[in-house]
Amino acid sequence: MLNFIWGGMILIGILYAAFHGTMPEVGEAALTSARDAVSLCITMLGVIGLWLGLMEIAKASGIMERLTRRLRPVLHFLFPNIPANHPCLEAIGINLIANLLGLGWAATPAGLKAMEQLSELEKERKNPEYLAGGQRRASNEMCIFLVLNISSLQLIPVNVIAYRSQYGSVNPTAIIGPGLAATLFSTLVAVAYCKVMGKKR
């Protein structure tokens, strides 16, 4: 669907430019945008490399393990039906911490692993709702985890700071306060919604 939307917008833009005689400007804008896209990709590659490296150092030094252990009370509140020592809690903790630091790309592998382990947990429980009709259905824990990822509380929105810096912002880090307020609100709403819907379910 998005391919049709973007394709339609590009086609409309080209036809409009042709009708109004501004094709040279469109061609110049396309070339400039292509150059800026490559430059932005190189910048983001450096940012991603830096933060992923720091994440690996944190994992190897045991910092991530200690942080996820500190998160256990929060995780128990969010996922009360998951056994205390289940391995999915570690993957969920790493995912939430990575998202907290604005590292969505670093959070993805841990998120996929957490979903796999939550799926295995439902199989172990032999949940009839989860296995109904031979099709897998998302459990309450899966839904809560997914909604938390979508709301994504962030202390340091690394991507947005990098974008603002790339495009000449005077104060790229000015987004931290508003970003934290917006994602904190969205996360609180998400948690409240999940708790209410979980009880109904």
PDB file of C-alpha atoms in Angstrom:
ATOM      1  CA  MET A   1       0.000   0.000   0.000  1.00  0.00           C
ATOM      2  CA  LEU A   2       2.773   2.434   0.929  1.00  0.00           C
ATOM      3  CA  ASN A   3       4.473   1.739  -2.403  1.00  0.00           C
ATOM      4  CA  PHE A   4       1.345   2.948  -4.213  1.00  0.00           C
ATOM      5  CA  ILE A   5       1.078   6.030  -1.978  1.00  0.00           C
ATOM      6  CA  TRP A   6       4.731   7.053  -2.469  1.00  0.00           C
ATOM      7  CA  GLY A   7       4.632   6.193  -6.165  1.00  0.00           C
ATOM      8  CA  GLY A   8       1.481   8.277  -6.592  1.00  0.00           C
ATOM      9  CA  MET A   9       3.010  11.255  -4.757  1.00  0.00           C
ATOM     10  CA  ILE A  10       6.132  11.127  -6.937  1.00  0.00           C
ATOM     11  CA  LEU A  11       4.073  10.864 -10.124  1.00  0.00           C
ATOM     12  CA  ILE A  12       1.832  13.777  -9.100  1.00  0.00           C
ATOM     13  CA  GLY A  13       4.913  15.873  -8.283  1.00  0.00           C
ATOM     14  CA  ILE A  14       6.516  15.168 -11.667  1.00  0.00           C
ATOM     15  CA  LEU A  15       3.279  15.919 -13.558  1.00  0.00           C
ATOM     16  CA  TYR A  16       2.783  19.135 -11.586  1.00  0.00           C
ATOM     17  CA  ALA A  17       6.372  20.202 -12.331  1.00  0.00           C
ATOM     18  CA  ALA A  18       5.963  19.380 -16.019  1.00  0.00           C
ATOM     19  CA  PHE A  19       2.704  21.365 -16.188  1.00  0.00           C
ATOM     20  CA  HIS A  20       4.241  24.418 -14.462  1.00  0.00           C
ATOM     21  CA  GLY A  21       7.633  24.258 -16.218  1.00  0.00           C
ATOM     22  CA  THR A  22       9.707  23.537 -13.092  1.00  0.00           C
ATOM     23  CA  MET A  23      11.277  20.224 -14.176  1.00  0.00           C
ATOM     24  CA  PRO A  24      14.884  21.531 -13.818  1.00  0.00           C
ATOM     25  CA  GLU A  25      14.215  22.378 -10.162  1.00  0.00           C
ATOM     26  CA  VAL A  26      12.702  18.930  -9.600  1.00  0.00           C
ATOM     27  CA  GLY A  27      15.760  17.257 -11.152  1.00  0.00           C
ATOM     28  CA  GLU A  28      18.129  19.356  -9.028  1.00  0.00           C
ATOM     29  CA  ALA A  29      16.120  18.601  -5.875  1.00  0.00           C
ATOM     30  CA  ALA A  30      16.211  14.860  -6.663  1.00  0.00           C
ATOM     31  CA  LEU A  31      20.007  14.897  -7.056  1.00  0.00           C
ATOM     32  CA  THR A  32      20.489  16.984  -3.911  1.00  0.00           C
ATOM     33  CA  SER A  33      18.207  14.684  -1.911  1.00  0.00           C
ATOM     34  CA  ALA A  34      20.077  11.608  -3.162  1.00  0.00           C
ATOM     35  CA  ARG A  35      23.380  13.137  -2.038  1.00  0.00           C
ATOM     36  CA  ASP A  36      21.926  14.095   1.355  1.00  0.00           C
ATOM     37  CA  ALA A  37      20.514  10.568   1.783  1.00  0.00           C
ATOM     38  CA  VAL A  38      23.945   8.996   1.257  1.00  0.00           C
ATOM     39  CA  SER A  39      25.530  11.493   3.665  1.00  0.00           C
ATOM     40  CA  LEU A  40      22.852  10.790   6.282  1.00  0.00           C
ATOM     41  CA  CYS A  41      23.335   7.012   5.908  1.00  0.00           C
ATOM     42  CA  ILE A  42      27.084   7.388   6.527  1.00  0.00           C
ATOM     43  CA  THR A  43      26.411   9.560   9.601  1.00  0.00           C
ATOM     44  CA  MET A  44      23.862   7.094  10.990  1.00  0.00           C
ATOM     45  CA  LEU A  45      26.214   4.182  10.316  1.00  0.00           C
ATOM     46  CA  GLY A  46      28.781   5.821  12.570  1.00  0.00           C
ATOM     47  CA  VAL A  47      26.188   6.530  15.284  1.00  0.00           C
ATOM     48  CA  ILE A  48      24.840   2.966  15.114  1.00  0.00           C
ATOM     49  CA  GLY A  49      28.374   1.531  15.249  1.00  0.00           C
ATOM     50  CA  LEU A  50      29.226   3.626  18.311  1.00  0.00           C
ATOM     51  CA  TRP A  51      26.123   2.728  20.326  1.00  0.00           C
ATOM     52  CA  LEU A  52      26.054  -0.926  19.326  1.00  0.00           C
ATOM     53  CA  GLY A  53      29.695  -1.140  20.384  1.00  0.00           C
ATOM     54  CA  LEU A  54      28.840   0.407  23.749  1.00  0.00           C
ATOM     55  CA  MET A  55      25.961  -2.071  24.119  1.00  0.00           C
ATOM     56  CA  GLU A  56      28.299  -5.006  23.449  1.00  0.00           C
ATOM     57  CA  ILE A  57      30.785  -3.665  26.016  1.00  0.00           C
ATOM     58  CA  ALA A  58      27.932  -3.302  28.527  1.00  0.00           C
ATOM     59  CA  LYS A  59      26.856  -6.907  27.870  1.00  0.00           C
ATOM     60  CA  ALA A  60      30.392  -8.309  28.122  1.00  0.00           C
ATOM     61  CA  SER A  61      31.114  -6.403  31.352  1.00  0.00           C
ATOM     62  CA  GLY A  62      27.887  -7.555  33.013  1.00  0.00           C
ATOM     63  CA  ILE A  63      26.354  -4.077  33.164  1.00  0.00           C
ATOM     64  CA  MET A  64      23.333  -5.140  31.097  1.00  0.00           C
ATOM     65  CA  GLU A  65      22.776  -8.145  33.339  1.00  0.00           C
ATOM     66  CA  ARG A  66      22.822  -5.941  36.449  1.00  0.00           C
ATOM     67  CA  LEU A  67      20.472  -3.420  34.825  1.00  0.00           C
ATOM     68  CA  THR A  68      17.994  -6.116  33.813  1.00  0.00           C
ATOM     69  CA  ARG A  69      18.149  -7.488  37.368  1.00  0.00           C
ATOM     70  CA  ARG A  70      17.254  -4.018  38.674  1.00  0.00           C
ATOM     71  CA  LEU A  71      14.315  -3.982  36.272  1.00  0.00           C
ATOM     72  CA  ARG A  72      12.864  -7.205  37.722  1.00  0.00           C
ATOM     73  CA  PRO A  73      10.292  -5.422  39.993  1.00  0.00           C
ATOM     74  CA  VAL A  74       9.062  -3.379  37.005  1.00  0.00           C
ATOM     75  CA  LEU A  75       8.966  -6.485  34.805  1.00  0.00           C
ATOM     76  CA  HIS A  76       7.068  -8.397  37.491  1.00  0.00           C
ATOM     77  CA  PHE A  77       4.470  -5.597  37.605  1.00  0.00           C
ATOM     78  CA  LEU A  78       4.149  -5.561  33.815  1.00  0.00           C
ATOM     79  CA  PHE A  79       4.267  -9.346  33.372  1.00  0.00           C
ATOM     80  CA  PRO A  80       2.957 -10.894  36.627  1.00  0.00           C
ATOM     81  CA  ASN A  81       2.193 -14.266  35.006  1.00  0.00           C
ATOM     82  CA  ILE A  82       5.754 -14.903  33.782  1.00  0.00           C
ATOM     83  CA  PRO A  83       7.780 -17.105  36.204  1.00  0.00           C
ATOM     84  CA  ALA A  84      10.409 -15.110  38.113  1.00  0.00           C
ATOM     85  CA  ASN A  85      13.450 -16.840  36.578  1.00  0.00           C
ATOM     86  CA  HIS A  86      12.157 -17.331  33.046  1.00  0.00           C
ATOM     87  CA  PRO A  87      14.835 -16.446  30.409  1.00  0.00           C
ATOM     88  CA  CYS A  88      12.429 -14.227  28.451  1.00  0.00           C
ATOM     89  CA  LEU A  89      12.638 -11.624  31.242  1.00  0.00           C
ATOM     90  CA  GLU A  90      16.303 -11.009  30.421  1.00  0.00           C
ATOM     91  CA  ALA A  91      15.532 -10.530  26.721  1.00  0.00           C
ATOM     92  CA  ILE A  92      12.627  -8.209  27.579  1.00  0.00           C
ATOM     93  CA  GLY A  93      14.868  -6.233  29.940  1.00  0.00           C
ATOM     94  CA  ILE A  94      17.592  -5.792  27.311  1.00  0.00           C
ATOM     95  CA  ASN A  95      14.976  -4.720  24.762  1.00  0.00           C
ATOM     96  CA  LEU A  96      13.468  -2.115  27.099  1.00  0.00           C
ATOM     97  CA  ILE A  97      16.874  -0.729  28.096  1.00  0.00           C
ATOM     98  CA  ALA A  98      17.962  -0.437  24.448  1.00  0.00           C
ATOM     99  CA  ASN A  99      14.718   1.374  23.607  1.00  0.00           C
ATOM    100  CA  LEU A 100      15.201   3.606  26.653  1.00  0.00           C
ATOM    101  CA  LEU A 101      18.532   4.704  25.172  1.00  0.00           C
ATOM    102  CA  GLY A 102      16.938   5.261  21.771  1.00  0.00           C
ATOM    103  CA  LEU A 103      18.682   2.248  20.207  1.00  0.00           C
ATOM    104  CA  GLY A 104      15.807   0.702  18.298  1.00  0.00           C
ATOM    105  CA  TRP A 105      18.149  -1.295  16.044  1.00  0.00           C
ATOM    106  CA  ALA A 106      19.909  -2.791  19.090  1.00  0.00           C
ATOM    107  CA  ALA A 107      16.543  -3.563  20.707  1.00  0.00           C
ATOM    108  CA  THR A 108      15.212  -5.562  17.743  1.00  0.00           C
ATOM    109  CA  PRO A 109      17.244  -8.812  18.219  1.00  0.00           C
ATOM    110  CA  ALA A 110      16.377  -8.935  21.927  1.00  0.00           C
ATOM    111  CA  GLY A 111      12.727  -8.231  21.088  1.00  0.00           C
ATOM    112  CA  LEU A 112      12.561 -11.091  18.589  1.00  0.00           C
ATOM    113  CA  LYS A 113      14.208 -13.419  21.093  1.00  0.00           C
ATOM    114  CA  ALA A 114      11.743 -12.355  23.797  1.00  0.00           C
ATOM    115  CA  MET A 115       8.787 -13.047  21.484  1.00  0.00           C
ATOM    116  CA  GLU A 116      10.148 -16.515  20.675  1.00  0.00           C
ATOM    117  CA  GLN A 117      10.569 -17.306  24.371  1.00  0.00           C
ATOM    118  CA  LEU A 118       7.086 -15.987  25.180  1.00  0.00           C
ATOM    119  CA  SER A 119       5.757 -18.265  22.444  1.00  0.00           C
ATOM    120  CA  GLU A 120       7.560 -21.229  24.011  1.00  0.00           C
ATOM    121  CA  LEU A 121       6.120 -20.268  27.391  1.00  0.00           C
ATOM    122  CA  GLU A 122       2.576 -20.434  25.993  1.00  0.00           C
ATOM    123  CA  LYS A 123       3.314 -23.858  24.530  1.00  0.00           C
ATOM    124  CA  GLU A 124       4.568 -25.042  27.921  1.00  0.00           C
ATOM    125  CA  ARG A 125       1.405 -23.756  29.543  1.00  0.00           C
ATOM    126  CA  LYS A 126      -0.648 -25.540  26.838  1.00  0.00           C
ATOM    127  CA  ASN A 127      -2.839 -22.475  26.660  1.00  0.00           C
ATOM    128  CA  PRO A 128      -5.983 -23.531  24.701  1.00  0.00           C
ATOM    129  CA  GLU A 129      -6.651 -19.931  23.605  1.00  0.00           C
ATOM    130  CA  TYR A 130      -3.130 -19.613  22.227  1.00  0.00           C
ATOM    131  CA  LEU A 131      -3.398 -22.868  20.293  1.00  0.00           C
ATOM    132  CA  ALA A 132      -7.057 -22.469  19.240  1.00  0.00           C
ATOM    133  CA  GLY A 133      -7.815 -23.719  15.744  1.00  0.00           C
ATOM    134  CA  GLY A 134      -4.202 -24.681  15.133  1.00  0.00           C
ATOM    135  CA  GLN A 135      -3.283 -20.988  14.830  1.00  0.00           C
ATOM    136  CA  ARG A 136      -1.089 -19.139  17.263  1.00  0.00           C
ATOM    137  CA  ARG A 137      -2.663 -16.178  18.999  1.00  0.00           C
ATOM    138  CA  ALA A 138      -0.821 -13.480  20.913  1.00  0.00           C
ATOM    139  CA  SER A 139      -0.866 -13.921  24.685  1.00  0.00           C
ATOM    140  CA  ASN A 140      -1.415 -11.037  27.130  1.00  0.00           C
ATOM    141  CA  GLU A 141       2.344 -10.888  27.728  1.00  0.00           C
ATOM    142  CA  MET A 142       3.046 -10.668  23.994  1.00  0.00           C
ATOM    143  CA  CYS A 143       0.502  -7.868  23.584  1.00  0.00           C
ATOM    144  CA  ILE A 144       1.923  -5.882  26.515  1.00  0.00           C
ATOM    145  CA  PHE A 145       5.464  -6.313  25.221  1.00  0.00           C
ATOM    146  CA  LEU A 146       4.486  -5.198  21.721  1.00  0.00           C
ATOM    147  CA  VAL A 147       2.607  -2.137  22.989  1.00  0.00           C
ATOM    148  CA  LEU A 148       5.577  -1.158  25.182  1.00  0.00           C
ATOM    149  CA  ASN A 149       7.816  -1.347  22.124  1.00  0.00           C
ATOM    150  CA  ILE A 150       5.453   0.844  20.134  1.00  0.00           C
ATOM    151  CA  SER A 151       5.157   3.479  22.895  1.00  0.00           C
ATOM    152  CA  SER A 152       8.964   3.242  23.394  1.00  0.00           C
ATOM    153  CA  LEU A 153       9.952   5.351  26.414  1.00  0.00           C
ATOM    154  CA  GLN A 154      13.216   7.114  25.484  1.00  0.00           C
ATOM    155  CA  LEU A 155      15.710   9.000  27.636  1.00  0.00           C
ATOM    156  CA  ILE A 156      18.094   9.680  24.752  1.00  0.00           C
ATOM    157  CA  PRO A 157      16.514   9.732  21.259  1.00  0.00           C
ATOM    158  CA  VAL A 158      19.804   8.995  19.500  1.00  0.00           C
ATOM    159  CA  ASN A 159      18.326   8.827  15.989  1.00  0.00           C
ATOM    160  CA  VAL A 160      16.544  12.175  16.214  1.00  0.00           C
ATOM    161  CA  ILE A 161      19.613  13.876  17.732  1.00  0.00           C
ATOM    162  CA  ALA A 162      21.737  12.519  14.865  1.00  0.00           C
ATOM    163  CA  TYR A 163      19.207  13.744  12.278  1.00  0.00           C
ATOM    164  CA  ARG A 164      19.046  17.205  13.838  1.00  0.00           C
ATOM    165  CA  SER A 165      22.838  17.404  13.974  1.00  0.00           C
ATOM    166  CA  GLN A 166      23.139  16.293  10.343  1.00  0.00           C
ATOM    167  CA  TYR A 167      20.745  18.984   9.166  1.00  0.00           C
ATOM    168  CA  GLY A 168      22.434  21.847  11.020  1.00  0.00           C
ATOM    169  CA  SER A 169      20.387  22.219  14.205  1.00  0.00           C
ATOM    170  CA  VAL A 170      21.888  24.779  16.601  1.00  0.00           C
ATOM    171  CA  ASN A 171      20.997  22.586  19.593  1.00  0.00           C
ATOM    172  CA  PRO A 172      20.416  18.968  18.493  1.00  0.00           C
ATOM    173  CA  THR A 173      19.886  17.723  22.063  1.00  0.00           C
ATOM    174  CA  ALA A 174      16.990  20.156  22.702  1.00  0.00           C
ATOM    175  CA  ILE A 175      14.661  17.314  21.672  1.00  0.00           C
ATOM    176  CA  ILE A 176      15.510  15.249  24.776  1.00  0.00           C
ATOM    177  CA  GLY A 177      13.049  16.979  27.147  1.00  0.00           C
ATOM    178  CA  PRO A 178      10.012  17.023  24.826  1.00  0.00           C
ATOM    179  CA  GLY A 179      10.843  13.507  23.598  1.00  0.00           C
ATOM    180  CA  LEU A 180      11.016  12.170  27.148  1.00  0.00           C
ATOM    181  CA  ALA A 181       7.727  13.843  28.095  1.00  0.00           C
ATOM    182  CA  ALA A 182       5.923  12.526  24.997  1.00  0.00           C
ATOM    183  CA  THR A 183       7.211   8.953  25.283  1.00  0.00           C
ATOM    184  CA  LEU A 184       6.641   8.861  29.068  1.00  0.00           C
ATOM    185  CA  PHE A 185       3.011   9.860  28.519  1.00  0.00           C
ATOM    186  CA  SER A 186       2.541   7.340  25.699  1.00  0.00           C
ATOM    187  CA  THR A 187       4.115   4.564  27.802  1.00  0.00           C
ATOM    188  CA  LEU A 188       1.939   5.312  30.847  1.00  0.00           C
ATOM    189  CA  VAL A 189      -1.164   5.257  28.638  1.00  0.00           C
ATOM    190  CA  ALA A 190       0.042   2.011  27.036  1.00  0.00           C
ATOM    191  CA  VAL A 191       0.606   0.314  30.413  1.00  0.00           C
ATOM    192  CA  ALA A 192      -2.794   1.452  31.736  1.00  0.00           C
ATOM    193  CA  TYR A 193      -4.509   0.244  28.556  1.00  0.00           C
ATOM    194  CA  CYS A 194      -2.771  -3.148  28.686  1.00  0.00           C
ATOM    195  CA  LYS A 195      -3.669  -3.654  32.335  1.00  0.00           C
ATOM    196  CA  VAL A 196      -7.333  -2.820  31.763  1.00  0.00           C
ATOM    197  CA  MET A 197      -7.608  -4.957  28.610  1.00  0.00           C
ATOM    198  CA  GLY A 198      -5.688  -7.798  30.273  1.00  0.00           C
ATOM    199  CA  LYS A 199      -8.252  -7.961  33.097  1.00  0.00           C
ATOM    200  CA  LYS A 200     -11.133  -7.947  30.603  1.00  0.00           C
ATOM    201  CA  ARG A 201      -9.508 -10.700  28.595  1.00  0.00           C
TER     202      ARG A 201
END
